[in-house]
C-alpha atoms as one frame of an Amber mdcrd trajectory, in Angstrom:
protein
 144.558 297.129  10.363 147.698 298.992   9.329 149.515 297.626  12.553 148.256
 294.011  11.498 149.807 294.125   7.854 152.906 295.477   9.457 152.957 292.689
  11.744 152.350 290.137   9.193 155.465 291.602   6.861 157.504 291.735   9.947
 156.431 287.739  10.838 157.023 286.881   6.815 160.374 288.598   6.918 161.772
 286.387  10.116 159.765 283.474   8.746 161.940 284.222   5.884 165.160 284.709
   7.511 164.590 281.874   9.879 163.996 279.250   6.849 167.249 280.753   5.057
 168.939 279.289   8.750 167.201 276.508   8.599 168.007 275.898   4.957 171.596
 276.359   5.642 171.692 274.233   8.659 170.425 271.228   7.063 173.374 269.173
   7.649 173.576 269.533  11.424 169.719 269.264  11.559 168.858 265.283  13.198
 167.151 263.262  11.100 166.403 260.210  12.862 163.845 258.000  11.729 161.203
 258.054  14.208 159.086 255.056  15.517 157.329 254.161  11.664 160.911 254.273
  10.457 160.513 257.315   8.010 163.042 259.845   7.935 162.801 263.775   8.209
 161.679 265.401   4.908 160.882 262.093   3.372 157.175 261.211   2.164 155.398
 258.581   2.914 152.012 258.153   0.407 148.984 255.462   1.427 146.919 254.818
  -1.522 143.625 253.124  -1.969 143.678 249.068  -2.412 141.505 249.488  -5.767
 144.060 251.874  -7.239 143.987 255.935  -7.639 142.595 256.206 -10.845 139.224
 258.175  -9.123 141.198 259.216  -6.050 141.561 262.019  -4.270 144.612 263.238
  -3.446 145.204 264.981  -0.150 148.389 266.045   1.426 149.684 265.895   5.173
 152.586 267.945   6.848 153.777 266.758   9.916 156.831 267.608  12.237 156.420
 264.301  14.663 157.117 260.810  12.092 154.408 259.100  14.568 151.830 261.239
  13.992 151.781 259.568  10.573 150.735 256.322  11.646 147.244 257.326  12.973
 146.382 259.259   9.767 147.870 256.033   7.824 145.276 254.016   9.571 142.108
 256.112   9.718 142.533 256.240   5.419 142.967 253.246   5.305 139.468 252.650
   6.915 138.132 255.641   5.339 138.636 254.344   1.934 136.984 250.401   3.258
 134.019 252.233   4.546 133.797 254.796   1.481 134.352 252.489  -1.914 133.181
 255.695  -3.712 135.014 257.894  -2.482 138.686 257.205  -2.047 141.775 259.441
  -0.711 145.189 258.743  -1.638 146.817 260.585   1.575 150.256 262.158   0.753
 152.170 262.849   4.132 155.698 264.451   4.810 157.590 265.043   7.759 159.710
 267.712   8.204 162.535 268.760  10.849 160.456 270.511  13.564 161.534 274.323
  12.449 161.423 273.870   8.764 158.071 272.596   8.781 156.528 275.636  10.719
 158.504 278.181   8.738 157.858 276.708   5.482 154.248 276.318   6.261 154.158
 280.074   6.734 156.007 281.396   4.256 153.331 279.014   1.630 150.476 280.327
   3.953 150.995 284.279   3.512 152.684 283.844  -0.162 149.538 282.338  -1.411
 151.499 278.989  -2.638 152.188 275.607  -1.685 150.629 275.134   1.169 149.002
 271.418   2.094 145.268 270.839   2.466 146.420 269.491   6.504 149.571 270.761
   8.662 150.278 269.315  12.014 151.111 272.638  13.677 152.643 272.353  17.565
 150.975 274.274  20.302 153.765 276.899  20.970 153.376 277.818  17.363 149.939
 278.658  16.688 149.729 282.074  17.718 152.049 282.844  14.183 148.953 281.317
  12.011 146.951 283.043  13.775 147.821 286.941  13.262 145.356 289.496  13.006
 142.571 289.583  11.886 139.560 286.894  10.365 140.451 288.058   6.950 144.387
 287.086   7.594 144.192 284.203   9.028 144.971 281.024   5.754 143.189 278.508
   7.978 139.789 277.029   7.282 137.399 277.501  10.500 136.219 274.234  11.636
 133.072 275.003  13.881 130.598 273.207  12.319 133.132 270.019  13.144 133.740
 271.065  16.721 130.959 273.121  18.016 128.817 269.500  18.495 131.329 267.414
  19.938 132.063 270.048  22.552 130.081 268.461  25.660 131.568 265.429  25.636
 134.841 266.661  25.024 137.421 268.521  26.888 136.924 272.080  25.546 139.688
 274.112  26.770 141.960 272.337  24.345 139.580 273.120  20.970 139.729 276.474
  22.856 144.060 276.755  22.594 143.431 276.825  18.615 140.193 278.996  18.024
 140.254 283.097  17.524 137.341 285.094  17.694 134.943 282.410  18.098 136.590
 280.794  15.303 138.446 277.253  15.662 141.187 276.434  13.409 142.995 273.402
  14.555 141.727 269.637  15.865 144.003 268.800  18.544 145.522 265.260  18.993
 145.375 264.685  22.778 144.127 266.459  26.287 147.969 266.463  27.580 146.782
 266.754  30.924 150.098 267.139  33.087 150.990 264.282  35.664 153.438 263.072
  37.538 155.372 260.024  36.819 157.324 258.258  39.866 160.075 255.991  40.071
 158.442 253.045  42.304 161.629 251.540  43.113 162.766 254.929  44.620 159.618
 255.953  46.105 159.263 252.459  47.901 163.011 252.970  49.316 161.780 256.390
  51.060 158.855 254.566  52.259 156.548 257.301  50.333 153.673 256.202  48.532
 153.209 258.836  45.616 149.411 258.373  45.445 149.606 259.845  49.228 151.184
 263.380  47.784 148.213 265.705  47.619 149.355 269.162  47.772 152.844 270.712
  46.302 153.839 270.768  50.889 153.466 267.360  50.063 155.739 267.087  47.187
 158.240 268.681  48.991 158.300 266.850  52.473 158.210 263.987  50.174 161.077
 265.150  48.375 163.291 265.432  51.635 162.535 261.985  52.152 163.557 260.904
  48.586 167.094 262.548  49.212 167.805 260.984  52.484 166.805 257.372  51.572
 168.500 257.330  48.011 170.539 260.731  47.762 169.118 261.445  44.862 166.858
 264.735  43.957 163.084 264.151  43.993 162.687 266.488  40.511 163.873 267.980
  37.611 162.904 271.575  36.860 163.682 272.808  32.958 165.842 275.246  32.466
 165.773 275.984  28.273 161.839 274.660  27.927 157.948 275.591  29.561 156.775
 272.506  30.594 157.646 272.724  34.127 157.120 276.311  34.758 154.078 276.920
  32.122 151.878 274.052  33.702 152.258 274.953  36.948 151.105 278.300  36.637
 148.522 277.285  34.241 146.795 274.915  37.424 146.932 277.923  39.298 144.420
 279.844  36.803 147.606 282.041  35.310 149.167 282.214  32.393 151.965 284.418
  30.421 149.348 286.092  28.582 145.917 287.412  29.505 142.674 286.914  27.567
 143.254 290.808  26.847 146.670 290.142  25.136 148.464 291.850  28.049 151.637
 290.393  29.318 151.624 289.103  32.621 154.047 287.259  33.159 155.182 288.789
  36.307 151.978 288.852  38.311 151.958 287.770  41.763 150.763 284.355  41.235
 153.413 283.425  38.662 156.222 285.186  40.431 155.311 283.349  43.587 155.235
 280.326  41.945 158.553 280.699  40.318 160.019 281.462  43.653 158.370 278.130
  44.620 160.416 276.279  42.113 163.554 277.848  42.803 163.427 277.283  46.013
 163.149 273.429  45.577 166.454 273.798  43.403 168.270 276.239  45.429 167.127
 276.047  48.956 165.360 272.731  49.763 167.739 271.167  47.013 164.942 268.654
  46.147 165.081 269.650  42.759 167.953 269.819  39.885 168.013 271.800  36.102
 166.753 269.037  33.976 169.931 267.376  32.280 170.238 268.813  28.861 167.937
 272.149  29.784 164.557 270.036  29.174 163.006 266.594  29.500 163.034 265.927
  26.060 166.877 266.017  25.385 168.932 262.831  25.319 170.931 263.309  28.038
 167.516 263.776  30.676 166.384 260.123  28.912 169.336 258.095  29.949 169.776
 260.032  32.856 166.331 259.315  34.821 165.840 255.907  33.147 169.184 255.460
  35.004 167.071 256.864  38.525 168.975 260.049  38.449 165.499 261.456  40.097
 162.389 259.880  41.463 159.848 261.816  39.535 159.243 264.097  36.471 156.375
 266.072  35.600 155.102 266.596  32.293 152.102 265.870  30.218 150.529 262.619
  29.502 152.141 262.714  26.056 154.876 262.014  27.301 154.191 258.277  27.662
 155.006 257.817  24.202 158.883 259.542  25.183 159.020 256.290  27.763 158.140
 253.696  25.254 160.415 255.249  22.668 163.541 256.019  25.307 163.096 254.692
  28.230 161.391 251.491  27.766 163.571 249.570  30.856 161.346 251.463  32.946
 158.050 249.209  32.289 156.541 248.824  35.323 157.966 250.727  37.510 156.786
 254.178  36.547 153.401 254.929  38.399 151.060 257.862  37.165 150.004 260.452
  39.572 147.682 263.635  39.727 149.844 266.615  40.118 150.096 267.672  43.591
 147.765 270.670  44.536 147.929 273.999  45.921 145.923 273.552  48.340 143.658
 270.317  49.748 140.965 269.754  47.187 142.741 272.101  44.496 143.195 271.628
  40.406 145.385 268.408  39.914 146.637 269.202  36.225 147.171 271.405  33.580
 146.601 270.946  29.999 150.064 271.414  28.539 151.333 271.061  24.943 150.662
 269.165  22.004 149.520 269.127  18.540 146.698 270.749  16.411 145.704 269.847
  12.473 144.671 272.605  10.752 142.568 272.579   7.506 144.849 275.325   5.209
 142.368 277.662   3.001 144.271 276.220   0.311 143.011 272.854  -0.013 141.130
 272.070  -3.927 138.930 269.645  -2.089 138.007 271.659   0.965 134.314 269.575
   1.664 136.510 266.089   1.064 139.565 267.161   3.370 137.026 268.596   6.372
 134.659 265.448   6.266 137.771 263.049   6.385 139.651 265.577   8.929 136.670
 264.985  11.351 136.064 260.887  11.025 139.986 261.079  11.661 140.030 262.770
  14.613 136.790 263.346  15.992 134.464 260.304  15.394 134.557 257.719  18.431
 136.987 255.490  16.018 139.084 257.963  15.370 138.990 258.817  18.850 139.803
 255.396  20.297 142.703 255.300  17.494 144.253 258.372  19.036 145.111 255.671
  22.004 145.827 252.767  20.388 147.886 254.015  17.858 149.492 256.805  19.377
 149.193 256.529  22.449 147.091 260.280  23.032 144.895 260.597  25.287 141.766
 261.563  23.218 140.356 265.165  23.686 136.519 263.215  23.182 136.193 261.735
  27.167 132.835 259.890  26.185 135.300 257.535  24.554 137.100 256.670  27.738
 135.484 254.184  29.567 135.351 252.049  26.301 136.755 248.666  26.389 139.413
 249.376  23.467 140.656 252.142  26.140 141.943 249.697  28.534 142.701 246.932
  26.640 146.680 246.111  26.700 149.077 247.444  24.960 152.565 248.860  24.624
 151.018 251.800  27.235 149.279 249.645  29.799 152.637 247.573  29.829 154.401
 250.798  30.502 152.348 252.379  33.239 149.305 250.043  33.872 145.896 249.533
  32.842 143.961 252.073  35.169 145.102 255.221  32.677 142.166 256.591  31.975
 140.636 255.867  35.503 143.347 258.402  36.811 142.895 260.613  33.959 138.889
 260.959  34.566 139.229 262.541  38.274 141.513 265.453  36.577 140.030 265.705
  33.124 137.942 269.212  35.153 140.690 270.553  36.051 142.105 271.114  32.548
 142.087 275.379  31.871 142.452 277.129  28.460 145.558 278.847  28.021 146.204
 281.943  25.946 147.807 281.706  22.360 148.205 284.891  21.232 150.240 287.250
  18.468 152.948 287.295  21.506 152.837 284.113  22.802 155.766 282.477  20.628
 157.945 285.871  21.762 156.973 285.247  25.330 157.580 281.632  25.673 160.886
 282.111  23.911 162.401 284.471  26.315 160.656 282.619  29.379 162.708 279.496
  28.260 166.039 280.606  26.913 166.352 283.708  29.581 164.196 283.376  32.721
 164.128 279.717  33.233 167.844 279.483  32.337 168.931 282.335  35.162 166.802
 281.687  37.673 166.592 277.666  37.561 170.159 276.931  36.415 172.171 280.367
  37.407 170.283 281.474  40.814 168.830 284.511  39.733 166.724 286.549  41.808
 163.123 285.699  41.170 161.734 289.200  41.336 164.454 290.635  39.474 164.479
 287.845  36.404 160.901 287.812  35.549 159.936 291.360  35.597 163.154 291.544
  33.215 162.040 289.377  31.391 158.330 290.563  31.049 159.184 294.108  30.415
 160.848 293.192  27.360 158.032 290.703  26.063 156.375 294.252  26.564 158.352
 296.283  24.443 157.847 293.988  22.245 154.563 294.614  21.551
């Protein structure tokens, strides 16, 4: 117990520090408005249609402007379906950093916290330190605990503690491949015929000599090539145990697997701007700079938004195997809500929380108004699923079809009080050396995990 407090002062201390940064970064921070239009920090309120004199008022912090939009729309039906019971839903969006840090700093002061945060995967494991007692989040099992059969539990399982779940995540983010048809069809490769990662690479060679341009991008400042990949293969950075492995056999082999597509096959190239979420990878592989990226199916929405000359010719694959018959994907990323033990209207927040998220219309909503692929698979094969839309015009109408055959092969991973340490020095050291500097493999990641280690 006395290590957990001293923990916790530690984490409020940095949290501290790192808002001061924040706070005196401001200027140099982005704020472009996202795709509803809203910019960083500002609020955007939707009130009932009779008025808010009986209203409830509920607040909403969110990093991602988007996100918004399905919350805007499942009040909205919320208060048509419950005349006697109406929400006026208060949302802000923050700047990605400020959010998470000011959201724990109001956690462990006690203070102005929201009744719902938006809190990104990579993050949870700092609103989740020590023990049940510590923890300002509202468990939500009663919610999740009946949904779980028809749903795809290892991603409840990324925001739950001790049997406890805190946070309602907003898609599966199963990892696939997207290909470049134009430059798959001028190496004469169809991607569909890539089963294992031999495959990928004989396919690759091909790529190169028919266009001269790599097959891949590998990140070099961000997880989501490395962290997925090891995640198919059972692995992770972190055991169940909290014990640091990033350097086990299977991750260090696959590592060396990756750096050998960059630096020996030459197949592969650093990802423009360290990861496929900067600007400069966008205009780079809508340009066909490379005839394939991997990264979860979230990333659909990062097509429509940047690359949207690509409609129609990106097609959706499984990611190739290990081995014939072998996982296909890797749940990777995204976003959890969380209930804060702060909320005056806990029963109110909780019952709308779940019809947002977890009822089969709130389910269905994550795809048509975001774009997510909903963590509830009995909602699937519904009509509204395949119906067109921005995403069908994007990648097809079969989505979900694809998505079915891999939905299995999604595994937990590990959030834990180290995991926001470990994936920091993973992506700004290891990952950087290795991919984008040649490091040794061997030498690089037990480096790197020995220091996650001391850490501890």
């Amino acid at each position: 117990m006395v290590k957990s407090r001293i923990k916790l002062f530690l984490s409020m201390i940095m949290a501290f520090s790192l808002l001061l940064v924040v706070a005196c970064s401001n200027e140099n921070t982005d704020s472009d408005a996202d795709s509803n239009g809203l910019e960083e920090g500002e609020s955007n309120t939707v009130e009932p249609e009779e008025g808010t004199e009986d209203a409830t008022t509920l607040s909403l912090w969110t990093f991602v402007a988007y996100h918004q939009d399905h919350f805007e729309y499942m009040v909205e039906r919320w208060n048509e379906e419950n005349p006697n019971e109406q929400i006026k839903l208060e949302m802000t969006n923050y700047p990605f950093e400020e959010m998470h840090n000011k959201l724990l700093i109001a956690l462990q002061s006690g203070v102005g916290a929201p009744d719902f945060a938006n809190i990104e995967i990579k993050q949870w494991s700092k609103f989740l330190q020590g023990s049940e007692e510590d923890i300002s989040l509202e468990p939500l099992n009663d919610m999740v605990e009946p949904i779980l059969d028809n749903a795809v539990e290892a991603r409840f399982t990324n925001y739950s503690k001790d049997g406890n779940y805190y946070g309602i995540p907003t898609q599966v983010a199963a990892t696939v491949m997207y290909y470049n048809k134009e430059m798959m069809n001028e190496a004469e490769v169809d991607p569909m015929s890539i089963e294992t990662w031999d495959d990928f690479v004989e396919a690759g060679l091909k790529v190169k000599d028919a266009t001269g341009k790599p097959m891949t991008t590998v990140e070099s400042a961000d997880t989501w090539t490395f962290w997925p990949i090891i995640s198919q293969r059972g692995s992770d950075l972190i055991d169940e145990a909290g014990n640091v492995i990033v350097d086990n056999e299977i991750n260090t082999e696959t590592l060396q697997f990756l750096s050998d597509m960059v630096h020996e096959h030459e197949i592969a190239i650093p990802a423009p701007g360290g990861n496929h979420s900067a600007e400069e990878f966008f205009g780079f592989f809508s340009d066909g700079g490379a005839a394939s990226v991997m990264m979860p199916a979230w990333y659909m929405s990062r097509f429509r938004d940047y690359m949207p000359d690509m409609a129609g010719n990106i097609e959706i694959a499984p990611m190739p195997a290990w081995e014939k018959g072998g996982a296909r994907s890797a749940g990777m990323g995204g976003t959890g809500t969380a209930l804060t033990n702060q909320s005056e209207h806990k029963d109110l927040a909780k019952r709308f929380l779940e019809y947002a998220k977890l009822s089969e219309e709130g389910s269905i909503a994550l795809w048509t108004i975001l774009g997510s692929e909903p963590p509830r698979w009995d909602v699937w094969d519904k009509p509204e699923m395949s119906e067109d839309n921005e995403f069908t015009e994007l990648f097809g109408n079969d989505i979900f079809e694809k998505l079915s055959t891999i939905r299995d092969d999604i595994n937990p991973i590990n959030i834990t009080d180290d995991s926001s340490r470990a994936i920091d020095l993973v992506s700004n050291q290891l990952l950087y050396n290795v991919i984008r500097e040649g490091q040794d493999v061997e030498e690089g990641i037990k480096k790197v995990a020995d220091e996650i280690r001391d850490s501890q």
